[in-house]
């Protein structure tokens, strides 16, 4: 069940992250063509691109957590195995789960402080800018919880 | 301030050493600081700065350069560059070792990441070197050492990160990376030649000018990529994001339409892979927003600049001290993370004693890259050791002459600023 959930979430996030990059590339290249061939530019391209970049970053971070593919230094884990390695992973994922929940609360607070303010060129609610962090924090809490469930249900002696 | 520093950096380092993802270790450090020194870090600042960390259009360039490298690699470019390198230096004693270094130099022009370089070149050359009788540890070592050229020759992801955090022209930095990047290749080739000569490693037959011409013609479109990047930025014609977008579209166009080694399905998979590779760096930058905010509010950079000014006002000595510090920190920290954490602290110090910030950029990036091939963390050691099925200890031992060559070059770049600044001054 946990494995299916992790796999399903992973399969959902990878294309979403790819789409974000495709959108940013399409916008940036269109801007280059417009600017250098037609001496024109679209005002909202940078704001939309930054938002897509934020979505890509925070959704991608959840995907990387699920697949244990984030950058790490791994000094102690390289020298530990079995139970101790597992305990370390459990501690990291439990802390991450709690930290991500705290980040959801903090971002929610930040988001509400921007109520009624509009973004420059787009003239839309400024709170929209913080949705990627909020979604990412929720996703990280879920990913860490799933990883925790996997670790706790696995063989305690497995590396 | 010492207690604040201990909590912030202590938590971050402890998290990293224990194996937590780097971005999470940084976030934990921010949280620990916030809890320990409550009124100094309002909760709202954390929420805001996690977004503001990547609230710049320029960061899209990092994703574009990752994409260009991934597409070029998936589009069969590494095979073409290897053929060209083989036709050029394969016939010299220790040919495959020199091919490895030369191919990395050329590949550096299409990729800005050392890991991408080691994966692309190593996956083909390491097995070939082992079959030809090279020691597995040596095959891994030469691959790891030469992969560090990738982020110095433009396009370079660490130089983009340094430029954005230090407020230095990325065009100037890319130009400044050209000569040191080529010199890295030459210094490593010299080390490769000496070792190969001593061990009597084999050479392949000279394949003739015809093969050299055909290999060059086959690789020419890929070789144009660094030219596009450097010309676009050096002329001040385009921004780094625009140049990155053009480079990525160019890579897609030649891989799909000219080389035809990549189909739309493969392109979609490559796009997702590149996006996720970029996220490994972007999420650290995002979290660094809060981290840098704390460091700036502590006034650490100001204190450091004042302290250093009292020690010496010689830019060369200060630059050497910064390089040593980065070499030591690079043994445990990944290059981009190190640049993000340290650059905002060091730049005011360097500026106050007259260190050229473009020269500092190249020296800082090379110093942090050397960390990729030094124990205990050296990521490239483990990656290439796995490719060669060699023990990490053997790879570290075989890395000694290459490490010596890179450290000698680093010393030269510190003592002779003109090696770095000649090209930016000529074209900038």
Coordinates of C-alpha atoms in Angstrom, one line a residue:
Chain A
X1 CA 0.0 0.0 0.0
X2 CA 2.8 2.4 1.1
X3 CA 4.9 1.4 -1.9
X4 CA 1.9 1.9 -4.3
X5 CA 1.3 5.4 -2.9
X6 CA 4.9 6.4 -3.2
X7 CA 5.1 5.1 -6.7
X8 CA 1.8 6.8 -7.7
X9 CA 2.9 10.1 -6.2
X10 CA 6.2 9.9 -7.9
X11 CA 4.6 9.1 -11.3
X12 CA 2.3 12.1 -10.9
X13 CA 5.1 14.5 -9.9
X14 CA 7.7 13.8 -12.6
X15 CA 5.6 14.9 -15.6
X16 CA 4.4 17.9 -13.6
X17 CA 8.0 19.0 -13.0
X18 CA 8.9 18.3 -16.7
X19 CA 5.9 20.4 -17.8
X20 CA 7.0 23.3 -15.6
X21 CA 10.5 23.3 -17.3
X22 CA 8.9 23.0 -20.7
X23 CA 6.7 26.1 -20.0
X24 CA 9.6 28.1 -18.7
X25 CA 11.7 27.2 -21.8
X26 CA 8.8 28.0 -24.2
X27 CA 8.3 31.4 -22.6
X28 CA 12.0 32.3 -22.4
X29 CA 12.6 31.2 -26.1
X30 CA 9.4 33.1 -27.3
X31 CA 10.7 36.2 -25.4
X32 CA 14.1 35.8 -27.2
X33 CA 12.4 35.5 -30.6
X34 CA 10.1 38.4 -29.9
X35 CA 12.8 40.6 -28.5
X36 CA 15.5 40.1 -31.2
X37 CA 13.4 39.5 -34.3
X38 CA 10.4 41.8 -33.6
X39 CA 11.7 44.3 -31.0
X40 CA 8.8 43.4 -28.8
X41 CA 8.4 41.7 -25.4
X42 CA 5.6 40.3 -23.2
X43 CA 5.5 41.9 -19.8
X44 CA 4.3 39.0 -17.7
X45 CA 6.8 36.4 -19.0
X46 CA 9.2 36.8 -16.1
X47 CA 6.6 36.7 -13.4
X48 CA 4.9 33.5 -14.8
X49 CA 8.4 31.9 -15.3
X50 CA 9.4 32.6 -11.8
X51 CA 6.2 31.0 -10.5
X52 CA 6.6 28.0 -12.8
X53 CA 10.2 27.7 -11.5
X54 CA 8.9 27.8 -7.9
X55 CA 6.3 25.1 -8.7
X56 CA 9.0 23.0 -10.4
X57 CA 11.4 23.4 -7.5
X58 CA 8.9 22.5 -4.7
X59 CA 7.1 19.7 -6.5
X60 CA 10.5 18.3 -7.7
X61 CA 11.8 18.4 -4.1
X62 CA 8.9 16.1 -3.1
X63 CA 9.7 13.7 -6.0
X64 CA 13.4 13.7 -5.0
X65 CA 12.5 13.0 -1.4
X66 CA 10.3 10.0 -2.4
X67 CA 13.2 8.7 -4.5
X68 CA 16.0 9.5 -2.0
X69 CA 17.7 11.6 -4.8
X70 CA 18.4 14.9 -3.0
X71 CA 22.0 16.1 -2.6
X72 CA 23.5 14.6 0.5
X73 CA 26.9 14.6 2.2
X74 CA 26.4 11.0 3.7
X75 CA 29.5 10.9 6.0
X76 CA 27.9 9.0 8.9
X77 CA 25.5 6.8 6.7
X78 CA 28.5 5.5 4.7
X79 CA 30.0 4.2 8.0
X80 CA 26.8 2.7 9.4
X81 CA 24.6 -0.1 8.3
X82 CA 21.7 -2.3 9.5
X83 CA 19.7 -1.1 12.5
X84 CA 21.8 2.0 13.0
X85 CA 21.3 3.1 9.4
X86 CA 17.6 2.5 9.7
X87 CA 17.4 4.4 12.9
X88 CA 19.1 7.4 11.3
X89 CA 16.7 7.3 8.4
X90 CA 13.7 7.1 10.7
X91 CA 15.0 10.1 12.7
X92 CA 15.6 12.2 9.6
X93 CA 12.2 11.4 8.1
X94 CA 10.3 12.0 11.4
X95 CA 12.1 15.4 11.8
X96 CA 11.3 16.2 8.1
X97 CA 7.7 15.3 8.6
X98 CA 7.4 17.6 11.6
X99 CA 9.4 20.3 9.9
X100 CA 7.3 20.2 6.8
X101 CA 4.1 20.6 8.9
X102 CA 5.6 23.6 10.7
X103 CA 6.5 25.1 7.3
X104 CA 2.9 24.6 6.2
X105 CA 1.8 26.7 9.2
X106 CA 4.4 29.4 8.7
X107 CA 3.7 29.7 5.0
X108 CA -0.1 29.9 5.7
X109 CA 0.7 32.8 8.0
X110 CA 2.8 34.5 5.4
X111 CA 0.3 33.9 2.7
X112 CA -2.5 35.6 4.7
X113 CA -0.3 38.6 5.3
X114 CA -0.3 39.3 1.5
X115 CA -4.1 39.3 1.2
X116 CA -5.3 42.3 -0.9
X117 CA -1.9 42.9 -2.5
X118 CA -1.5 42.5 -6.2
X119 CA 1.5 41.2 -8.2
X120 CA 3.1 43.7 -10.6
X121 CA 2.6 42.9 -14.3
X122 CA 0.0 40.2 -13.8
X123 CA -2.3 42.2 -11.5
X124 CA -3.4 39.1 -9.6
X125 CA -3.5 38.2 -5.9
X126 CA 0.1 38.2 -4.5
X127 CA -0.8 35.2 -2.3
X128 CA -0.6 33.0 -5.4
X129 CA 3.2 33.3 -5.3
X130 CA 3.4 31.4 -2.1
X131 CA 1.2 28.4 -3.2
X132 CA 4.2 26.4 -4.5
X133 CA 5.9 26.6 -1.1
X134 CA 2.7 25.6 0.6
X135 CA 2.1 22.7 -1.8
X136 CA 5.7 21.6 -1.5
X137 CA 5.6 21.7 2.3
X138 CA 2.4 19.6 2.3
X139 CA 4.0 17.2 -0.3
X140 CA 7.2 16.9 1.8
X141 CA 5.2 16.1 4.9
X142 CA 3.4 13.3 3.0
X143 CA 6.6 12.0 1.4
X144 CA 8.4 11.9 4.7
X145 CA 5.4 10.2 6.3
X146 CA 5.4 7.6 3.6
X147 CA 9.1 7.0 3.8
X148 CA 8.7 6.7 7.6
X149 CA 5.9 4.1 7.2
X150 CA 8.1 2.2 4.7
X151 CA 11.0 2.2 7.1
X152 CA 9.0 1.2 10.1
X153 CA 7.3 -1.7 8.3
X154 CA 10.6 -3.0 6.8
X155 CA 12.9 -5.6 8.2
X156 CA 14.8 -3.8 11.1
X157 CA 18.1 -5.5 10.1
X158 CA 17.9 -4.5 6.4
X159 CA 20.4 -1.8 5.4
Chain B
X1 CA 27.3 36.3 17.7
X2 CA 29.5 33.2 18.3
X3 CA 26.6 31.3 19.9
X4 CA 24.3 32.2 17.0
X5 CA 26.9 31.0 14.5
X6 CA 27.4 27.8 16.4
X7 CA 23.6 27.1 16.4
X8 CA 23.2 28.0 12.7
X9 CA 26.3 26.3 11.2
X10 CA 26.5 23.5 13.8
X11 CA 22.9 22.4 13.1
X12 CA 23.5 22.5 9.3
X13 CA 26.8 20.6 9.5
X14 CA 25.4 18.0 11.9
X15 CA 22.4 17.4 9.6
X16 CA 24.6 17.0 6.6
X17 CA 27.1 14.7 8.3
X18 CA 24.2 12.5 9.6
X19 CA 23.0 12.1 6.0
X20 CA 20.0 14.4 5.8
X21 CA 19.5 16.0 2.4
X22 CA 21.5 19.3 2.2
X23 CA 18.4 21.5 1.7
X24 CA 16.8 19.9 4.8
X25 CA 19.9 20.4 6.9
X26 CA 19.8 24.1 6.0
X27 CA 16.1 24.3 6.7
X28 CA 16.7 22.6 10.1
X29 CA 19.5 25.1 10.8
X30 CA 17.1 28.0 10.1
X31 CA 14.4 26.4 12.3
X32 CA 16.9 25.8 15.2
X33 CA 18.1 29.4 14.9
X34 CA 14.5 30.7 14.9
X35 CA 13.6 28.6 18.0
X36 CA 16.8 29.5 19.9
X37 CA 16.8 33.3 19.2
X38 CA 13.0 33.8 18.8
X39 CA 12.6 37.5 18.2
X40 CA 15.4 37.7 15.7
X41 CA 13.8 35.6 13.1
X42 CA 10.1 36.3 12.6
X43 CA 8.2 33.3 11.3
X44 CA 6.9 35.3 8.4
X45 CA 10.4 36.0 7.2
X46 CA 11.0 32.3 6.9
X47 CA 7.9 31.8 4.8
X48 CA 8.8 34.8 2.6
X49 CA 12.4 34.0 2.1
X50 CA 11.8 30.4 1.1
X51 CA 10.0 31.9 -1.9
X52 CA 12.3 34.8 -2.4
X53 CA 15.3 32.5 -2.5
X54 CA 14.4 31.6 -6.1
X55 CA 12.4 34.7 -6.9
X56 CA 14.6 35.6 -9.8
X57 CA 14.2 35.0 -13.5
X58 CA 17.9 34.4 -13.8
X59 CA 17.7 31.0 -11.9
X60 CA 15.8 29.6 -14.9
X61 CA 19.3 29.6 -16.6
X62 CA 20.4 26.9 -14.2
X63 CA 17.6 24.7 -15.4
X64 CA 18.3 25.5 -19.1
X65 CA 22.0 24.6 -18.8
X66 CA 21.1 21.3 -17.1
X67 CA 18.6 20.6 -19.9
X68 CA 21.2 21.4 -22.6
X69 CA 23.7 19.0 -21.1
X70 CA 21.1 16.2 -20.6
X71 CA 19.8 16.6 -24.2
X72 CA 23.3 16.6 -25.7
X73 CA 24.2 13.5 -23.7
X74 CA 21.0 11.7 -24.5
X75 CA 21.4 12.8 -28.2
X76 CA 24.6 10.8 -28.6
X77 CA 27.0 13.7 -28.3
X78 CA 29.3 12.0 -25.9
X79 CA 29.9 9.3 -28.4
X80 CA 30.8 11.9 -31.1
X81 CA 33.1 13.8 -28.8
X82 CA 34.9 10.6 -27.7
X83 CA 35.5 9.8 -31.4
X84 CA 37.0 13.2 -32.0
X85 CA 39.2 13.0 -28.8
X86 CA 40.3 9.4 -29.8
X87 CA 41.3 10.6 -33.3
X88 CA 43.3 13.4 -31.8
X89 CA 45.2 11.8 -28.9
X90 CA 44.4 8.1 -28.9
X91 CA 47.7 7.2 -30.6
X92 CA 49.9 8.6 -27.8
X93 CA 51.0 6.2 -25.0
X94 CA 48.2 6.0 -22.5
X95 CA 45.8 7.1 -25.3
X96 CA 42.5 6.2 -23.6
X97 CA 43.6 8.2 -20.5
X98 CA 44.3 11.3 -22.6
X99 CA 41.1 10.7 -24.6
X100 CA 39.3 10.8 -21.2
X101 CA 40.7 14.2 -20.3
X102 CA 40.3 15.7 -23.8
X103 CA 36.7 14.4 -24.1
X104 CA 35.9 16.0 -20.7
X105 CA 37.4 19.3 -21.9
X106 CA 35.2 19.2 -25.0
X107 CA 32.1 17.9 -23.2
X108 CA 32.6 20.8 -20.7
X109 CA 31.5 23.1 -23.5
X110 CA 28.1 21.5 -23.7
X111 CA 27.5 20.7 -20.0
X112 CA 27.9 22.8 -16.9
X113 CA 27.9 19.9 -14.4
X114 CA 30.8 17.7 -13.2
X115 CA 28.5 14.9 -12.4
X116 CA 26.9 14.9 -15.9
X117 CA 30.4 14.9 -17.3
X118 CA 31.6 11.9 -15.2
X119 CA 28.4 10.0 -16.0
X120 CA 28.6 10.6 -19.7
X121 CA 32.3 10.1 -20.3
X122 CA 32.9 7.5 -17.6
X123 CA 30.0 5.2 -18.6
X124 CA 31.7 4.7 -22.0
X125 CA 35.4 5.1 -21.3
X126 CA 35.9 3.4 -17.9
X127 CA 34.9 -0.1 -19.2
X128 CA 37.0 0.5 -22.3
X129 CA 40.0 1.5 -20.3
X130 CA 39.6 -1.6 -18.0
X131 CA 39.4 -3.8 -21.1
X132 CA 42.6 -2.2 -22.5
X133 CA 44.5 -3.1 -19.3
X134 CA 44.4 0.1 -17.2
X135 CA 44.0 -0.3 -13.4
X136 CA 40.3 0.1 -12.5
X137 CA 41.2 2.7 -9.8
X138 CA 43.2 4.7 -12.4
X139 CA 40.4 4.6 -14.9
X140 CA 38.0 5.9 -12.2
X141 CA 40.5 8.5 -11.0
X142 CA 41.2 10.1 -14.4
X143 CA 37.5 10.2 -15.1
X144 CA 36.7 11.9 -11.8
X145 CA 39.6 14.4 -12.1
X146 CA 38.8 15.4 -15.6
X147 CA 35.1 15.8 -14.9
X148 CA 36.0 18.8 -12.7
X149 CA 36.7 20.7 -15.9
X150 CA 33.0 20.7 -16.8
X151 CA 31.9 23.5 -14.4
X152 CA 34.9 25.8 -15.2
X153 CA 34.6 26.0 -19.0
X154 CA 31.3 27.8 -19.9
X155 CA 28.5 27.1 -19.6
X156 CA 28.9 26.6 -15.9
X157 CA 26.2 26.1 -13.3
X158 CA 28.5 27.0 -10.3
X159 CA 29.7 30.1 -12.0
X160 CA 26.0 31.1 -12.6
X161 CA 25.3 30.6 -8.9
X162 CA 28.4 32.5 -7.8
X163 CA 27.5 35.4 -10.2
X164 CA 23.9 35.7 -8.9
X165 CA 25.0 35.6 -5.3
X166 CA 28.0 37.9 -5.6
X167 CA 26.3 40.3 -8.0
X168 CA 29.0 39.8 -10.7
X169 CA 28.4 39.7 -14.5
X170 CA 28.0 36.1 -15.5
X171 CA 29.2 36.9 -19.0
X172 CA 32.5 38.1 -17.5
X173 CA 32.7 35.0 -15.3
X174 CA 32.1 32.7 -18.3
X175 CA 34.9 34.4 -20.2
X176 CA 37.1 34.2 -17.2
X177 CA 36.5 30.4 -17.0
X178 CA 37.8 29.7 -20.6
X179 CA 41.6 30.0 -20.0
X180 CA 41.6 28.2 -16.6
X181 CA 39.4 25.5 -18.0
X182 CA 41.7 24.8 -20.9
X183 CA 44.7 25.0 -18.5
X184 CA 43.0 22.4 -16.3
X185 CA 42.8 20.1 -19.3
X186 CA 46.5 20.7 -20.1
X187 CA 47.6 20.2 -16.5
X188 CA 45.6 17.0 -16.2
X189 CA 46.9 15.8 -19.6
X190 CA 50.4 16.3 -18.3
X191 CA 49.7 14.2 -15.2
X192 CA 48.0 11.5 -17.4
X193 CA 51.0 11.5 -19.7
X194 CA 53.5 11.0 -16.9
X195 CA 51.6 8.2 -15.2
X196 CA 50.9 6.4 -18.6
X197 CA 54.6 6.7 -19.5
X198 CA 55.7 5.2 -16.2
X199 CA 53.3 2.3 -16.3
X200 CA 53.7 1.7 -20.1
X201 CA 49.9 2.0 -20.7
X202 CA 48.9 1.1 -24.3
X203 CA 48.2 3.4 -27.3
X204 CA 45.8 2.8 -30.2
X205 CA 46.9 3.1 -33.8
X206 CA 46.9 6.6 -35.5
X207 CA 43.7 6.6 -37.4
X208 CA 44.8 9.2 -40.0
X209 CA 43.8 12.7 -40.9
X210 CA 40.7 11.4 -42.7
X211 CA 39.2 10.0 -39.6
X212 CA 40.1 13.2 -37.7
X213 CA 38.4 15.3 -40.3
X214 CA 35.3 13.0 -40.3
X215 CA 35.1 13.0 -36.4
X216 CA 35.5 16.8 -36.3
X217 CA 32.7 17.3 -38.9
X218 CA 30.5 14.9 -37.0
X219 CA 31.0 16.9 -33.7
X220 CA 31.1 20.4 -35.1
X221 CA 27.5 21.3 -34.3
X222 CA 28.0 20.3 -30.6
X223 CA 31.2 22.2 -30.5
X224 CA 29.4 25.4 -31.5
X225 CA 27.3 25.4 -28.3
X226 CA 30.0 27.0 -26.1
X227 CA 30.6 29.6 -28.8
X228 CA 26.9 30.5 -28.8
X229 CA 27.0 30.8 -25.0
X230 CA 30.2 32.9 -24.8
X231 CA 29.4 35.2 -27.7
X232 CA 25.9 35.8 -26.5
X233 CA 27.0 36.7 -23.0
X234 CA 30.3 38.4 -23.8
X235 CA 28.8 40.8 -26.2
X236 CA 26.3 41.9 -23.6
X237 CA 23.7 41.1 -26.3
X238 CA 21.6 38.7 -24.2
X239 CA 20.9 37.8 -20.5
X240 CA 22.1 34.6 -19.0
X241 CA 18.5 33.2 -19.1
X242 CA 18.1 34.1 -22.8
X243 CA 21.4 32.5 -23.6
X244 CA 20.5 29.4 -21.6
X245 CA 17.1 29.1 -23.4
X246 CA 18.8 29.4 -26.8
X247 CA 21.5 26.8 -25.8
X248 CA 18.7 24.4 -24.6
X249 CA 16.6 24.9 -27.8
X250 CA 19.8 24.5 -29.9
X251 CA 20.7 21.2 -28.2
X252 CA 17.1 19.9 -28.7
X253 CA 17.1 21.0 -32.4
X254 CA 20.4 19.3 -33.3
X255 CA 19.6 16.1 -31.2
X256 CA 16.2 15.7 -32.8
X257 CA 16.7 17.0 -36.3
X258 CA 20.3 16.6 -37.2
X259 CA 21.8 13.7 -35.1
X260 CA 18.4 12.0 -34.8
X261 CA 19.6 10.0 -31.8
X262 CA 16.8 11.3 -29.7
X263 CA 13.1 10.9 -30.4
X264 CA 10.2 12.9 -28.9
X265 CA 9.6 10.2 -26.3
X266 CA 13.2 10.2 -25.3
X267 CA 13.2 14.0 -25.2
X268 CA 10.2 14.0 -22.8
X269 CA 12.1 11.6 -20.5
X270 CA 15.2 13.8 -20.8
X271 CA 13.2 16.9 -20.0
X272 CA 11.9 15.4 -16.8
X273 CA 15.4 14.1 -15.8
X274 CA 16.9 17.6 -16.4
X275 CA 14.2 19.3 -14.4
X276 CA 14.8 17.0 -11.5
X277 CA 18.5 17.4 -11.7
X278 CA 18.0 21.2 -11.7
X279 CA 15.8 20.9 -8.6
X280 CA 18.6 19.3 -6.6
X281 CA 20.3 22.7 -6.8
X282 CA 17.3 25.0 -6.9
X283 CA 15.7 23.7 -3.7
X284 CA 19.0 24.5 -1.9
X285 CA 19.0 28.0 -3.4
X286 CA 15.3 28.4 -2.3
X287 CA 16.1 27.4 1.3
X288 CA 19.3 29.5 1.3
X289 CA 17.0 32.6 1.1
X290 CA 16.3 32.3 4.8
X291 CA 19.9 31.2 5.6
X292 CA 21.4 34.2 3.8
X293 CA 18.9 36.5 5.5
X294 CA 20.1 35.4 8.9
X295 CA 23.8 35.6 8.0
X296 CA 23.2 39.1 6.6
X297 CA 21.4 40.3 9.7
X298 CA 24.1 38.9 12.0
X299 CA 26.5 41.3 10.2
X300 CA 29.0 38.4 9.8
X301 CA 30.4 39.6 6.5
X302 CA 31.1 43.0 8.0
X303 CA 32.8 41.6 11.0
X304 CA 34.9 39.2 8.9
X305 CA 35.9 42.0 6.5
X306 CA 37.0 44.1 9.5
X307 CA 38.9 41.2 11.0
X308 CA 40.7 40.2 7.8
X309 CA 41.6 43.9 7.0
X310 CA 43.5 43.9 10.2
X311 CA 45.5 40.7 9.2
X312 CA 46.6 41.6 5.7
X313 CA 45.7 44.0 2.9
X314 CA 47.5 41.9 0.2
X315 CA 44.8 40.6 -2.2
X316 CA 46.9 37.6 -3.2
X317 CA 47.2 36.5 0.5
X318 CA 43.5 37.0 1.1
X319 CA 42.6 35.1 -2.1
X320 CA 44.9 32.2 -1.0
X321 CA 43.3 32.1 2.4
X322 CA 39.9 32.0 0.8
X323 CA 41.0 29.2 -1.5
X324 CA 42.4 27.2 1.5
X325 CA 39.2 27.7 3.4
X326 CA 37.1 26.6 0.4
X327 CA 39.3 23.5 -0.1
X328 CA 38.8 22.5 3.5
X329 CA 35.1 23.1 3.5
X330 CA 34.9 21.4 0.0
X331 CA 36.0 18.2 1.6
X332 CA 32.6 17.9 3.3
X333 CA 30.3 20.2 1.4
X334 CA 29.0 20.0 -2.2
X335 CA 30.3 22.9 -4.5
X336 CA 27.0 24.7 -5.2
X337 CA 25.9 24.6 -1.5
X338 CA 29.3 25.8 -0.4
X339 CA 29.1 28.7 -2.8
X340 CA 25.6 29.6 -1.7
X341 CA 26.6 29.6 2.0
X342 CA 30.0 31.2 1.8
X343 CA 29.9 33.7 -1.1
X344 CA 27.7 36.2 0.6
X345 CA 30.0 36.2 3.6
X346 CA 33.3 36.3 1.7
X347 CA 32.6 38.8 -1.1
X348 CA 32.5 41.9 1.1
X349 CA 35.8 40.8 2.7
X350 CA 37.4 40.2 -0.7
X351 CA 36.1 43.4 -2.1
X352 CA 37.4 45.4 0.9
X353 CA 41.0 44.3 0.2
X354 CA 40.8 44.7 -3.6
X355 CA 40.4 41.1 -4.8
X356 CA 38.9 41.1 -8.3
X357 CA 35.5 39.4 -7.9
X358 CA 35.7 37.8 -11.3
X359 CA 39.0 36.2 -10.3
X360 CA 37.6 35.2 -7.0
X361 CA 34.7 33.5 -8.8
X362 CA 36.9 31.3 -10.8
X363 CA 39.3 30.5 -7.9
X364 CA 36.3 29.8 -5.6
X365 CA 34.6 27.5 -8.1
X366 CA 37.9 25.6 -8.8
X367 CA 38.6 25.2 -5.1
X368 CA 35.1 23.8 -4.4
X369 CA 35.3 21.5 -7.4
X370 CA 38.5 20.0 -6.1
X371 CA 36.4 19.0 -3.1
X372 CA 34.5 16.6 -5.4
X373 CA 37.6 14.5 -5.7
X374 CA 38.9 14.6 -2.1
X375 CA 37.7 12.3 0.7
X376 CA 35.7 11.9 2.8
X377 CA 32.7 13.1 0.8
X378 CA 34.1 13.5 -2.7
X379 CA 31.1 12.6 -4.7
X380 CA 32.9 11.9 -8.0
X381 CA 35.2 9.4 -6.2
X382 CA 32.2 7.2 -5.3
X383 CA 30.5 7.7 -8.7
X384 CA 33.5 6.7 -10.8
X385 CA 34.5 3.9 -8.3
X386 CA 31.1 2.4 -8.9
X387 CA 31.6 2.7 -12.7
X388 CA 35.0 1.0 -12.5
X389 CA 33.9 -1.5 -9.8
X390 CA 37.0 -0.3 -7.9
X391 CA 37.5 0.4 -4.2
X392 CA 37.2 4.1 -3.2
X393 CA 40.5 3.9 -1.5
X394 CA 42.2 2.8 -4.7
X395 CA 40.6 5.7 -6.6
X396 CA 41.8 8.2 -3.9
X397 CA 45.4 6.8 -4.2
X398 CA 45.3 7.1 -8.0
X399 CA 43.9 10.6 -7.8
X400 CA 47.1 11.9 -6.2
X401 CA 48.9 13.1 -9.3
X402 CA 45.7 14.7 -10.7
X403 CA 45.0 16.4 -7.4
X404 CA 48.6 17.7 -7.4
X405 CA 48.1 19.1 -10.9
X406 CA 44.9 20.9 -10.0
X407 CA 46.3 22.3 -6.8
X408 CA 49.3 23.6 -8.8
X409 CA 47.0 25.3 -11.3
X410 CA 44.9 26.8 -8.4
X411 CA 48.1 28.3 -7.0
X412 CA 49.0 29.8 -10.4
X413 CA 45.5 31.3 -10.8
X414 CA 45.9 32.9 -7.4
X415 CA 49.3 34.3 -8.0
X416 CA 48.8 35.3 -11.7
X417 CA 45.4 37.1 -12.0
X418 CA 46.0 37.7 -15.7
X419 CA 45.5 34.0 -16.4
X420 CA 41.9 34.5 -15.4
X421 CA 41.3 38.1 -16.3
X422 CA 43.0 38.3 -19.7
X423 CA 40.0 37.2 -21.8
X424 CA 37.3 39.2 -20.0
X425 CA 39.5 42.3 -20.3
X426 CA 40.1 41.6 -23.9
X427 CA 36.5 40.9 -24.9
X428 CA 34.5 42.3 -22.0

